[in-house]
mmCIF file of C-alpha atoms in Angstrom:
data_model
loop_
_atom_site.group_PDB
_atom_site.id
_atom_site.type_symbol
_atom_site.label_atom_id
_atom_site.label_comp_id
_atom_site.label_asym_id
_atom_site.label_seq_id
_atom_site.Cartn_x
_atom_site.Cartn_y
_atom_site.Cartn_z
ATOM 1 C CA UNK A 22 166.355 15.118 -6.759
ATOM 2 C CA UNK A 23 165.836 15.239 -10.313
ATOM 3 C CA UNK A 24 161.672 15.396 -9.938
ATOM 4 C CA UNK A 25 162.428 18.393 -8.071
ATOM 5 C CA UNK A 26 165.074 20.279 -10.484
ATOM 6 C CA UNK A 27 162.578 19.473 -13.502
ATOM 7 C CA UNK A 28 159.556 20.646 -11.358
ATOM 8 C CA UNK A 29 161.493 23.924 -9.976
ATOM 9 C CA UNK A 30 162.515 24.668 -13.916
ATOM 10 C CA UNK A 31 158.652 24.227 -14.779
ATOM 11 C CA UNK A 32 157.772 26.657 -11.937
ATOM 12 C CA UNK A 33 160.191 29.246 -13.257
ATOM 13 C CA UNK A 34 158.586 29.080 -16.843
ATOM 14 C CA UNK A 35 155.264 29.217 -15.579
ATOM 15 C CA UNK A 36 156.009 32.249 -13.474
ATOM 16 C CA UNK A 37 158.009 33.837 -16.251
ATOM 17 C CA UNK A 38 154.773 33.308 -18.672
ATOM 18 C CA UNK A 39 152.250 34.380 -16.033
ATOM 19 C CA UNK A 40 154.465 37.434 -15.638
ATOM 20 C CA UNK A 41 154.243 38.347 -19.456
ATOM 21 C CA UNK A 42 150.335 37.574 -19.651
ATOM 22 C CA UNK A 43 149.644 39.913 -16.775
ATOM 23 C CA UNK A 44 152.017 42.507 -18.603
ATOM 24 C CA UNK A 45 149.496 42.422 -21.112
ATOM 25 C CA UNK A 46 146.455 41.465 -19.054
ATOM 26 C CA UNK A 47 146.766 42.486 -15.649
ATOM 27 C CA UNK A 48 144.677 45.558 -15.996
ATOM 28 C CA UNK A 49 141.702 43.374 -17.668
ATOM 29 C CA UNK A 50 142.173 45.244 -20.796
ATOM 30 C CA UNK A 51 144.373 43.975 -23.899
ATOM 31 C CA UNK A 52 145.755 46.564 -26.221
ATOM 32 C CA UNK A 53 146.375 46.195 -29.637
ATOM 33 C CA UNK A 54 149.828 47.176 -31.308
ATOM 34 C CA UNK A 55 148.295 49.099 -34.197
ATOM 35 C CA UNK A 56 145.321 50.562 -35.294
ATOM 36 C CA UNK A 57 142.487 48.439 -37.373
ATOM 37 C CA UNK A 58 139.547 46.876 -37.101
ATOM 38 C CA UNK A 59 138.514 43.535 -35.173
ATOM 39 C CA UNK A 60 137.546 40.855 -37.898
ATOM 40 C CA UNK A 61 137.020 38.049 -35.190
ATOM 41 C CA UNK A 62 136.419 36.861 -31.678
ATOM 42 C CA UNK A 63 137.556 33.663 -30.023
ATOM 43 C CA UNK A 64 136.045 33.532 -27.262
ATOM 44 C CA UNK A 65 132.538 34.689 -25.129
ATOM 45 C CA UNK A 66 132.113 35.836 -21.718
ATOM 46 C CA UNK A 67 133.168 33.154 -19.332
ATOM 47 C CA UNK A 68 134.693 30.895 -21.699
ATOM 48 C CA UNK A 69 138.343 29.433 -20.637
ATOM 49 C CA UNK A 70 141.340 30.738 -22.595
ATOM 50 C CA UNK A 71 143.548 28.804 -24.646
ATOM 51 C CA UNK A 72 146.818 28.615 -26.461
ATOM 52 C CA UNK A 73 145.051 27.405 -29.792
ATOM 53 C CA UNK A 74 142.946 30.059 -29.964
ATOM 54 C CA UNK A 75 143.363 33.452 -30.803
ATOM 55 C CA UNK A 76 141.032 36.111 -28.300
ATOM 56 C CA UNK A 77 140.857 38.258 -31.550
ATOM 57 C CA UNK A 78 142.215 38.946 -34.728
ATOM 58 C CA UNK A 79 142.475 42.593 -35.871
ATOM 59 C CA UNK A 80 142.929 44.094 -39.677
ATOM 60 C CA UNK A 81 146.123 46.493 -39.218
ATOM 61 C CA UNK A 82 143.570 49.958 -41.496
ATOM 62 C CA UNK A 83 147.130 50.959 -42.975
ATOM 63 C CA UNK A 84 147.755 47.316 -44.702
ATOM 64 C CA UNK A 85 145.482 46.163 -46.636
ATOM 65 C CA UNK A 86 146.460 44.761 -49.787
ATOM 66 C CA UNK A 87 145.649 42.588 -52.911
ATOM 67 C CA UNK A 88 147.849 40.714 -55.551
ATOM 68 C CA UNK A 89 147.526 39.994 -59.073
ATOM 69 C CA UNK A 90 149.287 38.396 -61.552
ATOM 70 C CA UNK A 91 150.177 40.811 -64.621
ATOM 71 C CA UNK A 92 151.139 39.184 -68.089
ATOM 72 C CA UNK A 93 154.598 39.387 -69.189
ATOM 73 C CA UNK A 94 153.375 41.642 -72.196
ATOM 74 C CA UNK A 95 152.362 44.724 -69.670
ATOM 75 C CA UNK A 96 154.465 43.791 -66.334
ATOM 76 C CA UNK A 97 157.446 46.557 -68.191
ATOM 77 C CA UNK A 98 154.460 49.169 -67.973
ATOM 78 C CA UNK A 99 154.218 48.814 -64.425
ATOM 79 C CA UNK A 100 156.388 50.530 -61.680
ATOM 80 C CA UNK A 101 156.292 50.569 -57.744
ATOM 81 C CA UNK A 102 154.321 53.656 -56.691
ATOM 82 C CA UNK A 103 151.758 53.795 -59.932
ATOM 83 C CA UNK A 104 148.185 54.181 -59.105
ATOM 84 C CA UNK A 105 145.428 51.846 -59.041
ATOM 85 C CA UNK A 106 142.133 51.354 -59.299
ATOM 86 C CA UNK A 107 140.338 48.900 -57.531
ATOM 87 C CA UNK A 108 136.639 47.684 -57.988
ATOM 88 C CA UNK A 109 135.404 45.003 -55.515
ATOM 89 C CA UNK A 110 132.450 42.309 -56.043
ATOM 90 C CA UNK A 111 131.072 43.256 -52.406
ATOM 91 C CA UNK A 112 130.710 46.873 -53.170
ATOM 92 C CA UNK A 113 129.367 47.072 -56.967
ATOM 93 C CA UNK A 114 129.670 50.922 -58.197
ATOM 94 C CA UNK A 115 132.443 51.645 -55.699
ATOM 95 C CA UNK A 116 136.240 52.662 -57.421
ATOM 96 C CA UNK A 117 138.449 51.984 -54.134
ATOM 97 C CA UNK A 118 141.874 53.503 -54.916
ATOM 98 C CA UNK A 119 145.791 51.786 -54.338
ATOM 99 C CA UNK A 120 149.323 52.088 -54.845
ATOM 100 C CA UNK A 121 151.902 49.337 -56.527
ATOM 101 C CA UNK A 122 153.871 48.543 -53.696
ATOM 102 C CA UNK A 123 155.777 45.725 -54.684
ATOM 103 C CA UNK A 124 156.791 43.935 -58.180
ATOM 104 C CA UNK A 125 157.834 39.993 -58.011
ATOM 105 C CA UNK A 126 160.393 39.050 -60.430
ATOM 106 C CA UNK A 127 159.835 35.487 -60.149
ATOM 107 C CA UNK A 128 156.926 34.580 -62.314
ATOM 108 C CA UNK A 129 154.256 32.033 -61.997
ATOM 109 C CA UNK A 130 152.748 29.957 -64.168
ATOM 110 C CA UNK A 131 153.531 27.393 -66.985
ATOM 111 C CA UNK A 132 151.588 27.840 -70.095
ATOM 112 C CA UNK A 133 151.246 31.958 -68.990
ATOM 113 C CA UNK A 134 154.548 33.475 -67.990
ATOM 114 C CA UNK A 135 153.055 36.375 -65.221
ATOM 115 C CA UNK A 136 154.565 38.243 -62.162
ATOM 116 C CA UNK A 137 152.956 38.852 -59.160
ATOM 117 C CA UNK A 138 152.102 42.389 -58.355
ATOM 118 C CA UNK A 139 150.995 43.913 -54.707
ATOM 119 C CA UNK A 140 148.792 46.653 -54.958
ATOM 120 C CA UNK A 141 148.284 48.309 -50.877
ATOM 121 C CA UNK A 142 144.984 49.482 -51.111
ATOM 122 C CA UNK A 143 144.925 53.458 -49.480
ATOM 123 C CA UNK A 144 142.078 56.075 -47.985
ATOM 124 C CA UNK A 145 139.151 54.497 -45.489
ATOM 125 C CA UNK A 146 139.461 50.933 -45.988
ATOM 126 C CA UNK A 147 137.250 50.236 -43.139
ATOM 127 C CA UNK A 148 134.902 48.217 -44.843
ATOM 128 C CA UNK A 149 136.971 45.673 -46.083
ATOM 129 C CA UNK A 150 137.473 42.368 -45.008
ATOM 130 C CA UNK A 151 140.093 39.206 -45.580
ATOM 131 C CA UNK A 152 139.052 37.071 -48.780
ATOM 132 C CA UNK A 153 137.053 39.387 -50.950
ATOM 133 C CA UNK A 154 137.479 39.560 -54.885
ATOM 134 C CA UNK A 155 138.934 42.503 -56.472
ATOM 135 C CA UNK A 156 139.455 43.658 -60.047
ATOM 136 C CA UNK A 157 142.464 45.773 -60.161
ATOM 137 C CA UNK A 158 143.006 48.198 -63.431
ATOM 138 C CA UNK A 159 146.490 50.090 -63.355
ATOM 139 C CA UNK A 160 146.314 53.957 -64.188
ATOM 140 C CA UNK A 161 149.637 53.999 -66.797
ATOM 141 C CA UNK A 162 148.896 57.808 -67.732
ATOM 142 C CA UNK A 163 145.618 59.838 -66.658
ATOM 143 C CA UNK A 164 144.639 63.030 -68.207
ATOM 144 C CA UNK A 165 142.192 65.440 -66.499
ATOM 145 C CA UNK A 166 139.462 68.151 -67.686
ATOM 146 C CA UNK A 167 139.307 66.707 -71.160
ATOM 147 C CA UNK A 168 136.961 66.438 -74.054
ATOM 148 C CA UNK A 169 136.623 62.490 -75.357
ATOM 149 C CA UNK A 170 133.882 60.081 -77.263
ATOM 150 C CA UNK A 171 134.083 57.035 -77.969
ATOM 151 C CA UNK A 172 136.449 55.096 -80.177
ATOM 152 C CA UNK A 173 134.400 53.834 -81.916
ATOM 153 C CA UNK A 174 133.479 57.396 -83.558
ATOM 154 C CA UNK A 175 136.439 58.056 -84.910
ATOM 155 C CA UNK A 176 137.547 56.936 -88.687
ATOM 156 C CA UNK A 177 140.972 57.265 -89.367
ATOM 157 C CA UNK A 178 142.506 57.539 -92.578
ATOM 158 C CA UNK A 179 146.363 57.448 -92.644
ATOM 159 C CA UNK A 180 147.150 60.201 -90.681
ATOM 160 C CA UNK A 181 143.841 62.043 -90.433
ATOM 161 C CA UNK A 182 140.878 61.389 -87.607
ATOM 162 C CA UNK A 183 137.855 62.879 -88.554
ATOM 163 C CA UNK A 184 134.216 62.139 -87.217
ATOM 164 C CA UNK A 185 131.016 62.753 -88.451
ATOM 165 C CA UNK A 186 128.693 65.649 -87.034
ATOM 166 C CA UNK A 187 125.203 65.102 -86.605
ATOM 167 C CA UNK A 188 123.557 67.199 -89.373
ATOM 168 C CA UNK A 189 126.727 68.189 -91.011
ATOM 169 C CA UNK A 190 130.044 66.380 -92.842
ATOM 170 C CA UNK A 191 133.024 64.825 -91.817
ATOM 171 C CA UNK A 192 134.977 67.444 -89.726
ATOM 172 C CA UNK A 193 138.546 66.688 -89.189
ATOM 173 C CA UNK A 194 139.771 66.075 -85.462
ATOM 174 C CA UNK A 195 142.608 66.098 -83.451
ATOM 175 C CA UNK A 196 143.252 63.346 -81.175
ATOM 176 C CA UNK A 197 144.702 62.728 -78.373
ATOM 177 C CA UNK A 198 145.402 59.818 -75.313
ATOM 178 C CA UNK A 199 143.079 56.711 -75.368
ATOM 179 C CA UNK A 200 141.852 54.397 -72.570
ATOM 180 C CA UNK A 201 140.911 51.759 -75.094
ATOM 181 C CA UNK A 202 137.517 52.816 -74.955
ATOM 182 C CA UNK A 203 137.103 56.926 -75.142
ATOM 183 C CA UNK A 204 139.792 59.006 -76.968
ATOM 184 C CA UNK A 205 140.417 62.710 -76.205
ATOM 185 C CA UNK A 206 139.989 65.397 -78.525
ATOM 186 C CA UNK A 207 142.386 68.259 -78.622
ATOM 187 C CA UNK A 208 140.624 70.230 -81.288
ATOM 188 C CA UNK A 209 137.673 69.808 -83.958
ATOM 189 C CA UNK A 210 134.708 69.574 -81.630
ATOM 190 C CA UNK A 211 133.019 71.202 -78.480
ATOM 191 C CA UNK A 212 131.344 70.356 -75.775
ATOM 192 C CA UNK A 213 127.606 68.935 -76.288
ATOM 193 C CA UNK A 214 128.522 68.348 -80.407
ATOM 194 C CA UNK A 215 126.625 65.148 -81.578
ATOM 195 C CA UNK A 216 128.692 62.667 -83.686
ATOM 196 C CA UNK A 217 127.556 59.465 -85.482
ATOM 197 C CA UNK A 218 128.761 56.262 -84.934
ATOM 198 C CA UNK A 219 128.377 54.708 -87.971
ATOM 199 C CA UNK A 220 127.134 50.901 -88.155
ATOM 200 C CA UNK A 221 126.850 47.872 -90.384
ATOM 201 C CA UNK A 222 123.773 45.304 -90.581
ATOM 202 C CA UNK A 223 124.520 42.198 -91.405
ATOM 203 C CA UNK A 224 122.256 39.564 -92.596
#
């Protein structure tokens, strides 16, 4: 008697899993929950299914993201929602663009206090796959339609930017916002002016 009640409670879950599979598969065709794009097969024509392996694994197009750890010097300049720019290895020359989605107040490391940061990566992000590398450079403040040169032709003196002209003096400047490596200029030059950068040799 108790063969029979273990192999009639056996029956019921196999029926009660053959009736979910064919909910799914009864038509032959398997639907995915969300758009994206298939990053892996398990299986070939003919091949036997199986519980340890998955029939295909899918990249949900609208959830891609990336995390990086940001010092504990710049993680204050950071908020949820700031823009990103994202270069990957695969795709040299390519700026893919992102959003800070998430800020972890529980840092990690021991000799570098840093917080992880999730970046979700947005526009067609079709081409991107599970694993790659990623350089990720946060956009604090972003100016548009400017004039800039480099930094590195500016001289300062107290309070007073100037640079040098090509063919003429030292013409005072007004500066602007800096990226570290161009500066904008508010007022003292025009488009297509030449300035020096001046140099030292050293022997």
């Amino acid at each position: 008697d108790d063969d029979v009640k273990d192999a009639q409670e056996t029956l019921k879950d196999a029926q009660k899993a053959l009736k979910t599979f064919e909910k799914y598969a009864g038509t032959g065709v398997i639907k995915a929950e969300c758009s994206g794009t298939v990053t892996s097969v398990g299986y070939e024509d003919g091949e036997t299914l199986s519980t340890d392996t998955d029939i295909a694994t899918y990249m949900n197009s609208d959830a891609v993201t990336t995390s990086v750890s940001v010092a504990q010097d710049d993680i204050s300049e950071i908020e949820v929602g700031d823009t990103v720019n994202i270069s990957l290895s695969a795709y040299e020359g390519k700026t893919f663009h992102g959003k800070v989605t998430s800020i972890s107040t529980t840092s990690s490391g021991t000799s570098t206090v840093s917080y992880p940061v999730v970046v979700t990566m947005t526009g067609d992000v079709s081409s991107i796959y599970a694993g790659m590398s990623a350089d990720v450079t946060f956009v604090t403040k972003e100016v548009k339609d400017v004039l800039y040169i480099s930094n590195k032709a500016v001289e300062t003196e107290g309070t007073k930017s100037y640079v040098t002209k090509k063919n003429s003096d030292a013409s005072t400047t007004k500066t602007g916002f800096s990226d570290g490596h161009n500066v904008q200029i508010e007022s003292g030059l025009s488009e297509g002016d030449t300035v020096l950068i001046e140099s030292r040799v050293s022997e």
